[in-house]
PDB file of C-alpha atoms in Angstrom:
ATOM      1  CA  UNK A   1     -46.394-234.986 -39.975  1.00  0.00           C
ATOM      2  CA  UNK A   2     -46.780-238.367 -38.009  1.00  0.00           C
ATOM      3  CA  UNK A   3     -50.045-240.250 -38.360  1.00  0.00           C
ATOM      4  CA  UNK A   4     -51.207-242.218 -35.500  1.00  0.00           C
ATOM      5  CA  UNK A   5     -47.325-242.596 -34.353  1.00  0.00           C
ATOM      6  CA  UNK A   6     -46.324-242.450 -30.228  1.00  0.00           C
ATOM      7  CA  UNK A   7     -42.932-241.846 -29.249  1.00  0.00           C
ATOM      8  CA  UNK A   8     -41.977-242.966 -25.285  1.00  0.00           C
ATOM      9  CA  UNK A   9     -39.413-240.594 -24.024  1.00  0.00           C
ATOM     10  CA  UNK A  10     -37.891-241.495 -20.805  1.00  0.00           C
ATOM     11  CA  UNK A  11     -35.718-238.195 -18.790  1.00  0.00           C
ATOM     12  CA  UNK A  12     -38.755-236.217 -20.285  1.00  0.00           C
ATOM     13  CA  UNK A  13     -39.025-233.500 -17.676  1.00  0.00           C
ATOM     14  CA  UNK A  14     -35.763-231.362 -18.127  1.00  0.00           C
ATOM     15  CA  UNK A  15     -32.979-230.967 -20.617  1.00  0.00           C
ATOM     16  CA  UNK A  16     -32.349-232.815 -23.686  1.00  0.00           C
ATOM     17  CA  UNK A  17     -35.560-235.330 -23.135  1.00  0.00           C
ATOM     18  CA  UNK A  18     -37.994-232.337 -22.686  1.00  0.00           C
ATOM     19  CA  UNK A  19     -36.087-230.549 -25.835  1.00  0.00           C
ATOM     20  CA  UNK A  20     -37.393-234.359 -27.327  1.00  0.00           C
ATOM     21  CA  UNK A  21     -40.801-234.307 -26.503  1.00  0.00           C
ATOM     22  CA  UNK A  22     -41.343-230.928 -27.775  1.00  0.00           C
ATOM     23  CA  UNK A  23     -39.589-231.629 -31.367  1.00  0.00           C
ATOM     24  CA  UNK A  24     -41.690-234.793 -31.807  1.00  0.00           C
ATOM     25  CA  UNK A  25     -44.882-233.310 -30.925  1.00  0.00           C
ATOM     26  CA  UNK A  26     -43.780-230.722 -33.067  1.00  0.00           C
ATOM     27  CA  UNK A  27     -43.651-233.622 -35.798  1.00  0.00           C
ATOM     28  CA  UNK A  28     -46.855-234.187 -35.283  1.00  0.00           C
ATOM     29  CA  UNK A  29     -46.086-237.537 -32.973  1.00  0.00           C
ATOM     30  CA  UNK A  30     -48.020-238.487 -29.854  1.00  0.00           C
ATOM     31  CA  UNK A  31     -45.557-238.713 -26.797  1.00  0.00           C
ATOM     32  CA  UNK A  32     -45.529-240.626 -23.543  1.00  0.00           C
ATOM     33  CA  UNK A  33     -43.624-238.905 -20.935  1.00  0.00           C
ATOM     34  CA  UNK A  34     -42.244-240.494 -18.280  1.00  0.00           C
ATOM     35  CA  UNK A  35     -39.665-239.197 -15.387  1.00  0.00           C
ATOM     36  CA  UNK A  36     -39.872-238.992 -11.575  1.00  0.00           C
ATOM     37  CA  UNK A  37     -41.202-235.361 -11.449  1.00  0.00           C
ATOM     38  CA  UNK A  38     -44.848-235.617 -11.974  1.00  0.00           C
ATOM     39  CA  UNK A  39     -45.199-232.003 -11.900  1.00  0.00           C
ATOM     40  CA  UNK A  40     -43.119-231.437 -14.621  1.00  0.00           C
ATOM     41  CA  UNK A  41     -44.016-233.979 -16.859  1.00  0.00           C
ATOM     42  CA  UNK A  42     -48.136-232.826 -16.349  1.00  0.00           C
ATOM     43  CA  UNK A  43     -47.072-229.110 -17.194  1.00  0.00           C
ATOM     44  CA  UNK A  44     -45.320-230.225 -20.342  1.00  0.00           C
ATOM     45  CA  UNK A  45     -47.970-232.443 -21.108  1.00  0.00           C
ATOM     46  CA  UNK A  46     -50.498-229.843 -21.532  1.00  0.00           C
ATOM     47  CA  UNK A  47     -48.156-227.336 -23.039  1.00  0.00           C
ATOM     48  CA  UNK A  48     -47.963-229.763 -26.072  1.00  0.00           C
ATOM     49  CA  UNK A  49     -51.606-230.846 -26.109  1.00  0.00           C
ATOM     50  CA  UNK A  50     -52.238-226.989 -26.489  1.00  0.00           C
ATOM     51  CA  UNK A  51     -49.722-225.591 -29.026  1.00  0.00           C
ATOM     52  CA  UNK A  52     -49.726-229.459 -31.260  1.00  0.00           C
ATOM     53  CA  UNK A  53     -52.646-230.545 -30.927  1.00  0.00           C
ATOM     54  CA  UNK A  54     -51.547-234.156 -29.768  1.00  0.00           C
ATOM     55  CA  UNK A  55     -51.891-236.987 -27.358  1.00  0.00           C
ATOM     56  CA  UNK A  56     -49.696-236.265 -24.514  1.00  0.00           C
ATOM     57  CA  UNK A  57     -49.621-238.950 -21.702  1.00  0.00           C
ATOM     58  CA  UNK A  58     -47.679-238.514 -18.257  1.00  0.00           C
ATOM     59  CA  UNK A  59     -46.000-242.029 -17.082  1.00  0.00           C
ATOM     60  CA  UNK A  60     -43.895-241.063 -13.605  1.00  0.00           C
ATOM     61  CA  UNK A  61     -41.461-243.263 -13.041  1.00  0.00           C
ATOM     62  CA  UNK A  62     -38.215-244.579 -11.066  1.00  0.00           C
ATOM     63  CA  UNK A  63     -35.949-246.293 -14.086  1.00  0.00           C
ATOM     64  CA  UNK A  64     -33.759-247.528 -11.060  1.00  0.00           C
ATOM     65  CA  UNK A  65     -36.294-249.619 -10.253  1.00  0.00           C
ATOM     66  CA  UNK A  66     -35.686-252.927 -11.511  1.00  0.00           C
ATOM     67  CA  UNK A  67     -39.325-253.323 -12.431  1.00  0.00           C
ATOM     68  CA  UNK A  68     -39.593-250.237 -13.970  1.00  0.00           C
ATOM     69  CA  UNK A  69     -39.394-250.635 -17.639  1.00  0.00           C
ATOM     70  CA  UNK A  70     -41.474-253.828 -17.595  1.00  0.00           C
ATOM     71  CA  UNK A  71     -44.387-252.292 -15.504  1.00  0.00           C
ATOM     72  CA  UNK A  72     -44.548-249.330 -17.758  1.00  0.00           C
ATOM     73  CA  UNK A  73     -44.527-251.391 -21.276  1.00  0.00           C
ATOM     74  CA  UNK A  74     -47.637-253.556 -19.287  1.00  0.00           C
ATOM     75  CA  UNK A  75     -49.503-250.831 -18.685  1.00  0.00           C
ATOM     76  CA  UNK A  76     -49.230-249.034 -21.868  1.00  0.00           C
ATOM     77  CA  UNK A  77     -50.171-252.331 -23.300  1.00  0.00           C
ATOM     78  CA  UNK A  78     -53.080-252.608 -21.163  1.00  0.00           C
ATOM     79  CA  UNK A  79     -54.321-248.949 -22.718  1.00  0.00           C
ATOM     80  CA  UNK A  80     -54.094-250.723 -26.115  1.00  0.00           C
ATOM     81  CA  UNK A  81     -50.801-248.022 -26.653  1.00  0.00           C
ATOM     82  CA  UNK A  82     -47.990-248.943 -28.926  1.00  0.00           C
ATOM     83  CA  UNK A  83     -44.443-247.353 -29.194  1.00  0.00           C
ATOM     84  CA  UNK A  84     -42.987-246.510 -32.357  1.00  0.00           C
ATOM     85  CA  UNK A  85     -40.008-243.841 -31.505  1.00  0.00           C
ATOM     86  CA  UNK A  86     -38.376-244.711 -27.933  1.00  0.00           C
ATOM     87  CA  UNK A  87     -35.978-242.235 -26.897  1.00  0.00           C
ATOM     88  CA  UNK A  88     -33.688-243.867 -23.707  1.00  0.00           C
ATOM     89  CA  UNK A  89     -32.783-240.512 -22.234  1.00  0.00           C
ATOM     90  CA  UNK A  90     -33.054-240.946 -18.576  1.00  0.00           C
ATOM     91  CA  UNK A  91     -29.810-240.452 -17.070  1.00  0.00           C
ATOM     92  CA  UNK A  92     -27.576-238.339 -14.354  1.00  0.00           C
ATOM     93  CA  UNK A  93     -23.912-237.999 -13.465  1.00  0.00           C
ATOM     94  CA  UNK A  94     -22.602-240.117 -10.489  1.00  0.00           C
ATOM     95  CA  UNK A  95     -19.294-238.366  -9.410  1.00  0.00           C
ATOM     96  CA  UNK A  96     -16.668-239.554  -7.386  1.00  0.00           C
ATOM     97  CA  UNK A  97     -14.146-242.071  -7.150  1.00  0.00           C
ATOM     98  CA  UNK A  98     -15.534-246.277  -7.141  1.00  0.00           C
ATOM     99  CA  UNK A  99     -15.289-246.677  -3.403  1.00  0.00           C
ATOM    100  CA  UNK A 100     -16.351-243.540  -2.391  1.00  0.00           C
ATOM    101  CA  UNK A 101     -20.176-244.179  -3.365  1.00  0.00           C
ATOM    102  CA  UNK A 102     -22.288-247.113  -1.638  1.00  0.00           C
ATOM    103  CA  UNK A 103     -22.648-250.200  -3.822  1.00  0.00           C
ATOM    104  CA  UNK A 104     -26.284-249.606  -3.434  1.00  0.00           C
ATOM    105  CA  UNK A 105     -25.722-245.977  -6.012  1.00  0.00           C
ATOM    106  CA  UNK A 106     -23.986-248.017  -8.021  1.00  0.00           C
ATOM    107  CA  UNK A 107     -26.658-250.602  -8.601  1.00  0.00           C
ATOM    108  CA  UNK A 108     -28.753-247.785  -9.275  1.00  0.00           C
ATOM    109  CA  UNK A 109     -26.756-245.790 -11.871  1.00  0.00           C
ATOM    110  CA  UNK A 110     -26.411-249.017 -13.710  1.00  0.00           C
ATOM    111  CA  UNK A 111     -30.309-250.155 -13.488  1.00  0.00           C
ATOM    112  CA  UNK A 112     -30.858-245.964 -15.130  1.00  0.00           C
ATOM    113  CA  UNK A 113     -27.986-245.785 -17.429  1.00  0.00           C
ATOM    114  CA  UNK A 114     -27.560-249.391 -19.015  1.00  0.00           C
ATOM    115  CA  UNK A 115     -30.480-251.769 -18.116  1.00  0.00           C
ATOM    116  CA  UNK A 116     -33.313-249.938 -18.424  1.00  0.00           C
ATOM    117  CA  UNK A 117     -32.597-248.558 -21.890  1.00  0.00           C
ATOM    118  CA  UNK A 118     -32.003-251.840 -22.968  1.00  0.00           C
ATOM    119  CA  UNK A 119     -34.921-253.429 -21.280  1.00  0.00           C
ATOM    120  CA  UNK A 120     -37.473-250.720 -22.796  1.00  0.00           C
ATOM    121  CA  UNK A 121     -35.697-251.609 -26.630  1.00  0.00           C
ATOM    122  CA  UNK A 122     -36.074-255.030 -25.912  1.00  0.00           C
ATOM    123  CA  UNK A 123     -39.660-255.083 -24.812  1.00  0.00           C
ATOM    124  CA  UNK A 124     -40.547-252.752 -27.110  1.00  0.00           C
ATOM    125  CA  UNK A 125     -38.546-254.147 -30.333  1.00  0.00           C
ATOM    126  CA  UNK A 126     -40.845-256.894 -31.637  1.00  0.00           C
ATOM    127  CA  UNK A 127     -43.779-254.599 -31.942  1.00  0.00           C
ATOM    128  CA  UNK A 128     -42.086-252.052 -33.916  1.00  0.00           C
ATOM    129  CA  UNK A 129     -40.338-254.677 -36.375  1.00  0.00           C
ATOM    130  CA  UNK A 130     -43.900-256.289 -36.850  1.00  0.00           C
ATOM    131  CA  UNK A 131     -45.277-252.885 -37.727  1.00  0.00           C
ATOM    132  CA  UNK A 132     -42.427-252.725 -39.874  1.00  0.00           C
ATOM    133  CA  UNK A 133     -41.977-249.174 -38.671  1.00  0.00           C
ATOM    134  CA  UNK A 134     -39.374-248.018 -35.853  1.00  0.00           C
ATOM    135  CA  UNK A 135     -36.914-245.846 -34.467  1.00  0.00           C
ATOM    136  CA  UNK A 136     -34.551-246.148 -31.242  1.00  0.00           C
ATOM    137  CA  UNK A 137     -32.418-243.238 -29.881  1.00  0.00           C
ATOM    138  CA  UNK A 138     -30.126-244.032 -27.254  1.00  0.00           C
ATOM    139  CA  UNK A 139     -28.588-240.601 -25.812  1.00  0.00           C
ATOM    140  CA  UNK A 140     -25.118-241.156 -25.034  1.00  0.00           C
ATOM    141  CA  UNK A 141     -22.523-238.801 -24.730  1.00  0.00           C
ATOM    142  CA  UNK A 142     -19.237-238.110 -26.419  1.00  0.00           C
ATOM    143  CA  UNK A 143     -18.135-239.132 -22.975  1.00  0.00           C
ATOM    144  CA  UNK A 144     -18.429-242.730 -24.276  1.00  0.00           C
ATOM    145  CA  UNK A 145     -15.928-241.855 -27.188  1.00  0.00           C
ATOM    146  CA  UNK A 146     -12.868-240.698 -25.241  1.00  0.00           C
ATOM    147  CA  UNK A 147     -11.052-242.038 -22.683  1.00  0.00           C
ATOM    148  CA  UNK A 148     -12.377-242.519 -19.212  1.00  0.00           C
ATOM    149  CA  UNK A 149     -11.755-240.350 -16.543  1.00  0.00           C
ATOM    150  CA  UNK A 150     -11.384-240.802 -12.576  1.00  0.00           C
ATOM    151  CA  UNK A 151     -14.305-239.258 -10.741  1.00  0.00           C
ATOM    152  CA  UNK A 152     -16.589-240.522 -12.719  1.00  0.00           C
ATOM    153  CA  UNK A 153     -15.651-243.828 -12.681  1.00  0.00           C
ATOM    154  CA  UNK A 154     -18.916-244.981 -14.275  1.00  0.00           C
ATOM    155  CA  UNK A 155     -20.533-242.412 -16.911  1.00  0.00           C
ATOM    156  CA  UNK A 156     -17.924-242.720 -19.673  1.00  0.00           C
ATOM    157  CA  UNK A 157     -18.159-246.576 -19.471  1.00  0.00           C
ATOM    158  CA  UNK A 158     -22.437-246.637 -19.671  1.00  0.00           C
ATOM    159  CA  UNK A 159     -22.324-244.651 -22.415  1.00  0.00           C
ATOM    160  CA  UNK A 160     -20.013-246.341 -24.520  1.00  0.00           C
ATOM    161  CA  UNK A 161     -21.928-249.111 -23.756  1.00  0.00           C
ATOM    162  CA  UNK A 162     -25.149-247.651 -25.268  1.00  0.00           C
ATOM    163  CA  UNK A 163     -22.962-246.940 -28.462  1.00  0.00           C
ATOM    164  CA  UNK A 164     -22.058-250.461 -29.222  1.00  0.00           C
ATOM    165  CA  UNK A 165     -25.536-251.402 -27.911  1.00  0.00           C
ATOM    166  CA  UNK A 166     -27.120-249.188 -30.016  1.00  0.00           C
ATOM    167  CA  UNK A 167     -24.790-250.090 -33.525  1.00  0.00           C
ATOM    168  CA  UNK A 168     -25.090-253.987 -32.696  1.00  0.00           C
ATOM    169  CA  UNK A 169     -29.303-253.376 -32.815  1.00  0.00           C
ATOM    170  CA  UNK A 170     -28.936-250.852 -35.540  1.00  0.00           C
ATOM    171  CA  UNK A 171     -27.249-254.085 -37.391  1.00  0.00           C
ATOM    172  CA  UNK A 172     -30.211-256.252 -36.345  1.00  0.00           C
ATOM    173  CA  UNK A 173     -32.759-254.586 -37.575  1.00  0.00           C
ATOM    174  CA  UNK A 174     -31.778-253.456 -40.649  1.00  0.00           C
ATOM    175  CA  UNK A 175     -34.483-254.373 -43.246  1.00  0.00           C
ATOM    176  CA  UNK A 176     -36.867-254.292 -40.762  1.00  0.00           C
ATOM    177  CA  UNK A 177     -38.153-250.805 -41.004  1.00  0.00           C
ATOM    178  CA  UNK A 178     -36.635-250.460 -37.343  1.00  0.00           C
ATOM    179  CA  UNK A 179     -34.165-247.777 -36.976  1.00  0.00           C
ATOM    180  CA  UNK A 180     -31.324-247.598 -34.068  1.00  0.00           C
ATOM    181  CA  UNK A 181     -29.098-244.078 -33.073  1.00  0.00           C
ATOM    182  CA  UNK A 182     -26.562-243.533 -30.763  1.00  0.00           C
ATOM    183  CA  UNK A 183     -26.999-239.602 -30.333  1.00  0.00           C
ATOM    184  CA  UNK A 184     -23.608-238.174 -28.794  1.00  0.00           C
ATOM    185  CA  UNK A 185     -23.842-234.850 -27.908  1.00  0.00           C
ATOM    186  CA  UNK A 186     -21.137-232.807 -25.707  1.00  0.00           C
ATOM    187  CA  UNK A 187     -21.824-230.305 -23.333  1.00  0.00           C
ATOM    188  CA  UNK A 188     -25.386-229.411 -23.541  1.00  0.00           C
ATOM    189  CA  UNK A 189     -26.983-226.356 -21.710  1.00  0.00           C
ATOM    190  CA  UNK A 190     -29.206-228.428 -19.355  1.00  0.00           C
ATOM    191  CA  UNK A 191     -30.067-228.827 -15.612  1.00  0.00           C
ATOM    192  CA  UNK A 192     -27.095-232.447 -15.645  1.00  0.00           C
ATOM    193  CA  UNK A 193     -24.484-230.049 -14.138  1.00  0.00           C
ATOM    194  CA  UNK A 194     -26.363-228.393 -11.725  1.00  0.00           C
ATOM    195  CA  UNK A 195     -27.535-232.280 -10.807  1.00  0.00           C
ATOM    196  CA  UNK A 196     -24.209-233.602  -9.934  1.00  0.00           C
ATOM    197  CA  UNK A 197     -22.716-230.262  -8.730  1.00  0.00           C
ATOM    198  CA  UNK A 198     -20.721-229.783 -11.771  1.00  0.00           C
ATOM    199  CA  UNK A 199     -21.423-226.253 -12.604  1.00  0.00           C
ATOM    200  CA  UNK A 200     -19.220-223.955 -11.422  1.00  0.00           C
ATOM    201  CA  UNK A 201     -16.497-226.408 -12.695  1.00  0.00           C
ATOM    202  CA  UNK A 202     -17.923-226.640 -16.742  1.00  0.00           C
ATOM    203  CA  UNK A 203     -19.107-222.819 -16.417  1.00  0.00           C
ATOM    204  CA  UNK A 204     -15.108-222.539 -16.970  1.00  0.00           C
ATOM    205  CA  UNK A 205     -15.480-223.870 -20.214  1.00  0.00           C
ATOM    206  CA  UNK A 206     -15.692-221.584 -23.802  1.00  0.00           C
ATOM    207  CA  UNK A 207     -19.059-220.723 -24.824  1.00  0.00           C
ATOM    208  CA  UNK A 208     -18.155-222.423 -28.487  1.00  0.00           C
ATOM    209  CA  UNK A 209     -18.163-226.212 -26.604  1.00  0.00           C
ATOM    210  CA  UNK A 210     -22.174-225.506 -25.661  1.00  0.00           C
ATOM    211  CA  UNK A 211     -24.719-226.552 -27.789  1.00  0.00           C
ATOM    212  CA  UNK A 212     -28.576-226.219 -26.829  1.00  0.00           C
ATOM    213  CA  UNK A 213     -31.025-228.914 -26.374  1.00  0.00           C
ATOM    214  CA  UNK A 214     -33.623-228.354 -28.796  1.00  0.00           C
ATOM    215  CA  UNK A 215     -30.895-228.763 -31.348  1.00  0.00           C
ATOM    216  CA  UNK A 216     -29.293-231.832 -29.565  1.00  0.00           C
ATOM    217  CA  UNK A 217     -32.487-233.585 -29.893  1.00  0.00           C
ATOM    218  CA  UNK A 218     -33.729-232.366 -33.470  1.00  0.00           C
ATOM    219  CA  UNK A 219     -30.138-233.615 -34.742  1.00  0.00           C
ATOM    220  CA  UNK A 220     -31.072-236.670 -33.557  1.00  0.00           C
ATOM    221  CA  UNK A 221     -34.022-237.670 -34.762  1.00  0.00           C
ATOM    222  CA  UNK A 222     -32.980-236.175 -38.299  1.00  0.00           C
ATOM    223  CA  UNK A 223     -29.920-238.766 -37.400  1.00  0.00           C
ATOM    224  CA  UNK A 224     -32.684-241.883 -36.705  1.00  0.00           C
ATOM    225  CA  UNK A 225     -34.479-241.092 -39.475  1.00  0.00           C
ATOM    226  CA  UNK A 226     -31.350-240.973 -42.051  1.00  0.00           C
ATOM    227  CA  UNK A 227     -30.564-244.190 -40.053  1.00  0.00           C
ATOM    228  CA  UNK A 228     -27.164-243.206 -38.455  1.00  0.00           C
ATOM    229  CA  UNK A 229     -25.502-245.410 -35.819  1.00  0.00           C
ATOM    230  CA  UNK A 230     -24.408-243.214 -34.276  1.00  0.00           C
ATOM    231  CA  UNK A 231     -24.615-239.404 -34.361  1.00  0.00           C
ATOM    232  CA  UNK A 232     -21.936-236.835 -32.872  1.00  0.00           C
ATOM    233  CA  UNK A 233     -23.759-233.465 -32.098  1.00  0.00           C
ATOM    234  CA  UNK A 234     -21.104-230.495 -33.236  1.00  0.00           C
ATOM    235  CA  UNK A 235     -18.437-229.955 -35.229  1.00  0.00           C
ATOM    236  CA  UNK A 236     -16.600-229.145 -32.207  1.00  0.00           C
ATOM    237  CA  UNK A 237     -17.395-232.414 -30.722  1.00  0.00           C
ATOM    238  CA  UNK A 238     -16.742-234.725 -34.002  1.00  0.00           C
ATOM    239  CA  UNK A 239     -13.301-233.228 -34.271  1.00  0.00           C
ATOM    240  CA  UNK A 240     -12.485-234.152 -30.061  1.00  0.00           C
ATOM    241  CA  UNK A 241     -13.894-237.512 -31.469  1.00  0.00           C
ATOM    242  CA  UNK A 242     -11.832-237.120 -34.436  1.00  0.00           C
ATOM    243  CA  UNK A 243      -8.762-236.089 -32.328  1.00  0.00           C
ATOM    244  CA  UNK A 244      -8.944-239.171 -29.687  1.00  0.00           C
ATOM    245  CA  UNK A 245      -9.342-241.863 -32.381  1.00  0.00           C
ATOM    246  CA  UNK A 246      -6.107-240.747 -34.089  1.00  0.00           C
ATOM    247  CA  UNK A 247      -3.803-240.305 -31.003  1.00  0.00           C
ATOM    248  CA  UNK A 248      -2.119-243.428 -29.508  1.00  0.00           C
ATOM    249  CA  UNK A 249      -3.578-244.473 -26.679  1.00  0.00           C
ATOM    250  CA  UNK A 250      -1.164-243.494 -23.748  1.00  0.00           C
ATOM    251  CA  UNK A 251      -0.925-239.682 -24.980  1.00  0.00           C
ATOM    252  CA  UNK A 252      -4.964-239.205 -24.983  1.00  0.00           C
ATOM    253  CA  UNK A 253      -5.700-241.223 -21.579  1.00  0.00           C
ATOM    254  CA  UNK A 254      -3.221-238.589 -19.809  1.00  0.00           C
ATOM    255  CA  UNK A 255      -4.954-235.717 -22.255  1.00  0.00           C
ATOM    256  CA  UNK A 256      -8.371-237.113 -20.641  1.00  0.00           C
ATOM    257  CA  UNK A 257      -6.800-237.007 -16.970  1.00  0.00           C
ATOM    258  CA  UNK A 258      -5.194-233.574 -17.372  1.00  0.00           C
ATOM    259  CA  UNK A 259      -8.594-232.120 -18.705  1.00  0.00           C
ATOM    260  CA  UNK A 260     -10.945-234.512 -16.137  1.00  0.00           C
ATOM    261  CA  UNK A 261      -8.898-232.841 -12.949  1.00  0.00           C
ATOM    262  CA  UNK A 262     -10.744-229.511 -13.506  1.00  0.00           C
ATOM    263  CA  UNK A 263     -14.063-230.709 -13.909  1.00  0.00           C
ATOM    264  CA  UNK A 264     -13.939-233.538 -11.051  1.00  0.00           C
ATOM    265  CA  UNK A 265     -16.403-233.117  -8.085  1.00  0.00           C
ATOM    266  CA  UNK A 266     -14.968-235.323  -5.228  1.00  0.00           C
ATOM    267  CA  UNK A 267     -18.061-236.436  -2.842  1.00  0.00           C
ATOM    268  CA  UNK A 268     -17.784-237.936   0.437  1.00  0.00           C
ATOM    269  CA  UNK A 269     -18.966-242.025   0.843  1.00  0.00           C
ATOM    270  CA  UNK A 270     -22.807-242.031   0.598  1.00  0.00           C
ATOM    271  CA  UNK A 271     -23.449-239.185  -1.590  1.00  0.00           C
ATOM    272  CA  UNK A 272     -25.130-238.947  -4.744  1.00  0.00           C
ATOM    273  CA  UNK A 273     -24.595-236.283  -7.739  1.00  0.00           C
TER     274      UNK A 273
END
């Protein structure tokens, strides 16, 4: 059990970041929850101050804010409330082509999916590696492992970001007592698809490419603690990953097209998934 330990999740009120907060509380950690549904966040909140017997505190928040991640590491500060397990979860699906979407939903996706994350390790980074006690989970995707796609011009590319990010930091810190994942999970039952609009298009796919939250996340902090890189959720999924690394590069972008066509959502200029 965790001692006096507080782990930040970000994307806390749904999915794979709610599946988070209740494994670590169920470690015995203190969690900060933060998302834009304040709702949410308050019900889980007092769900796991009930059933663990732990600190729960509700932080709502808009990561596309460019402010954001500073203005919530102040005012945890300000409490006299330290981090030691951040999990950078936040995150949605942005579909359709590059010019179909404002600039403006661009900005955003990118503030969410790439600068936050790393603002929030950045900020939060010195205090753990003075403590000499940390762990960092960036949830990426096996999305960031294969080929890109069109119609989702951007998703693929932010989360293969967060894997180099998140093996460059795990290289850092090593002998610190600080350590960094990459969690890479595939299709995860969750509320992403129904998000973006997705779901009648991935409900197509075999029941054996699914994998459940609550083991997404407790795979990955067994992964930080072990103090894996980077972590592929499923066997299924490590042998795609497998699969793409091995097949010359021409061959597995048009495998990548022919498989993106039946999953692509096309959405007019202005909209949002």
């Amino acid at each position: 059990m965790a001692s006096n330990r507080r782990a930040l999740v970000t994307g806390a009120s749904a999915g794979i970041g709610e599946a988070f907060a209740r494994e670590l509380a169920r470690r015995g950690f203190d969690v900060v929850l933060t998302a834009r549904r304040t709702d949410r966040l308050e019900a889980l909140a007092a769900e796991l101050r009930e059933r663990h017997a732990i600190e729960a505190i509700v932080a709502p928040l808009d990561l596309a804010r460019t402010d954001a991640a500073e203005a919530l590491v102040a005012a945890l500060g300000d409490q006299g409330l330290h981090i030691d397990v951040l999990i950078n979860n936040a995150g949605y699906g942005l579909t359709g082509y590059l010019d179909e979407q404002p600039w403006e939903a661009h900005a955003a996706f990118i503030q969410v999916m790439m600068a936050a994350p790393t603002e929030l390790a950045w900020r939060l980074l010195p205090g753990m590696k003075a403590r000499g006690y940390g762990r960092i989970v960036n949830v990426a995707s096996l999305a960031g492992l294969v080929p890109g796609s069109a119609g989702h011009t951007l998703y693929g590319a932010s989360k293969a970001y967060l894997i180099r990010f998140s093996q460059s930091l795990a290289l850092e810190a090593a002998g610190t007592g600080v350590h960094v994942t990459a969690l890479c999970p595939g299709f995860t039952y969750s509320e992403f698809h129904d998000v973006n609009g997705a779901r009648p298009l991935v409900s197509k796919m075999p029941g054996y490419m699914w994998m459940d939250a609550a083991t997404v996340a407790r795979e990955g902090l067994d992964a930080v603690e072990a103090g894996k890189p980077v972590y592929v959720n499923g066997r299924m999924n490590r042998f795609i990953k497998w699969l793409f690394k091995v097949l010359p590069d021409g061959l597995a972008l048009k495998m990548t097209e022919r498989q993106g066509r039946r999953f692509r959502v096309r959405r007019e200029r202005g909209g949002q998934g």
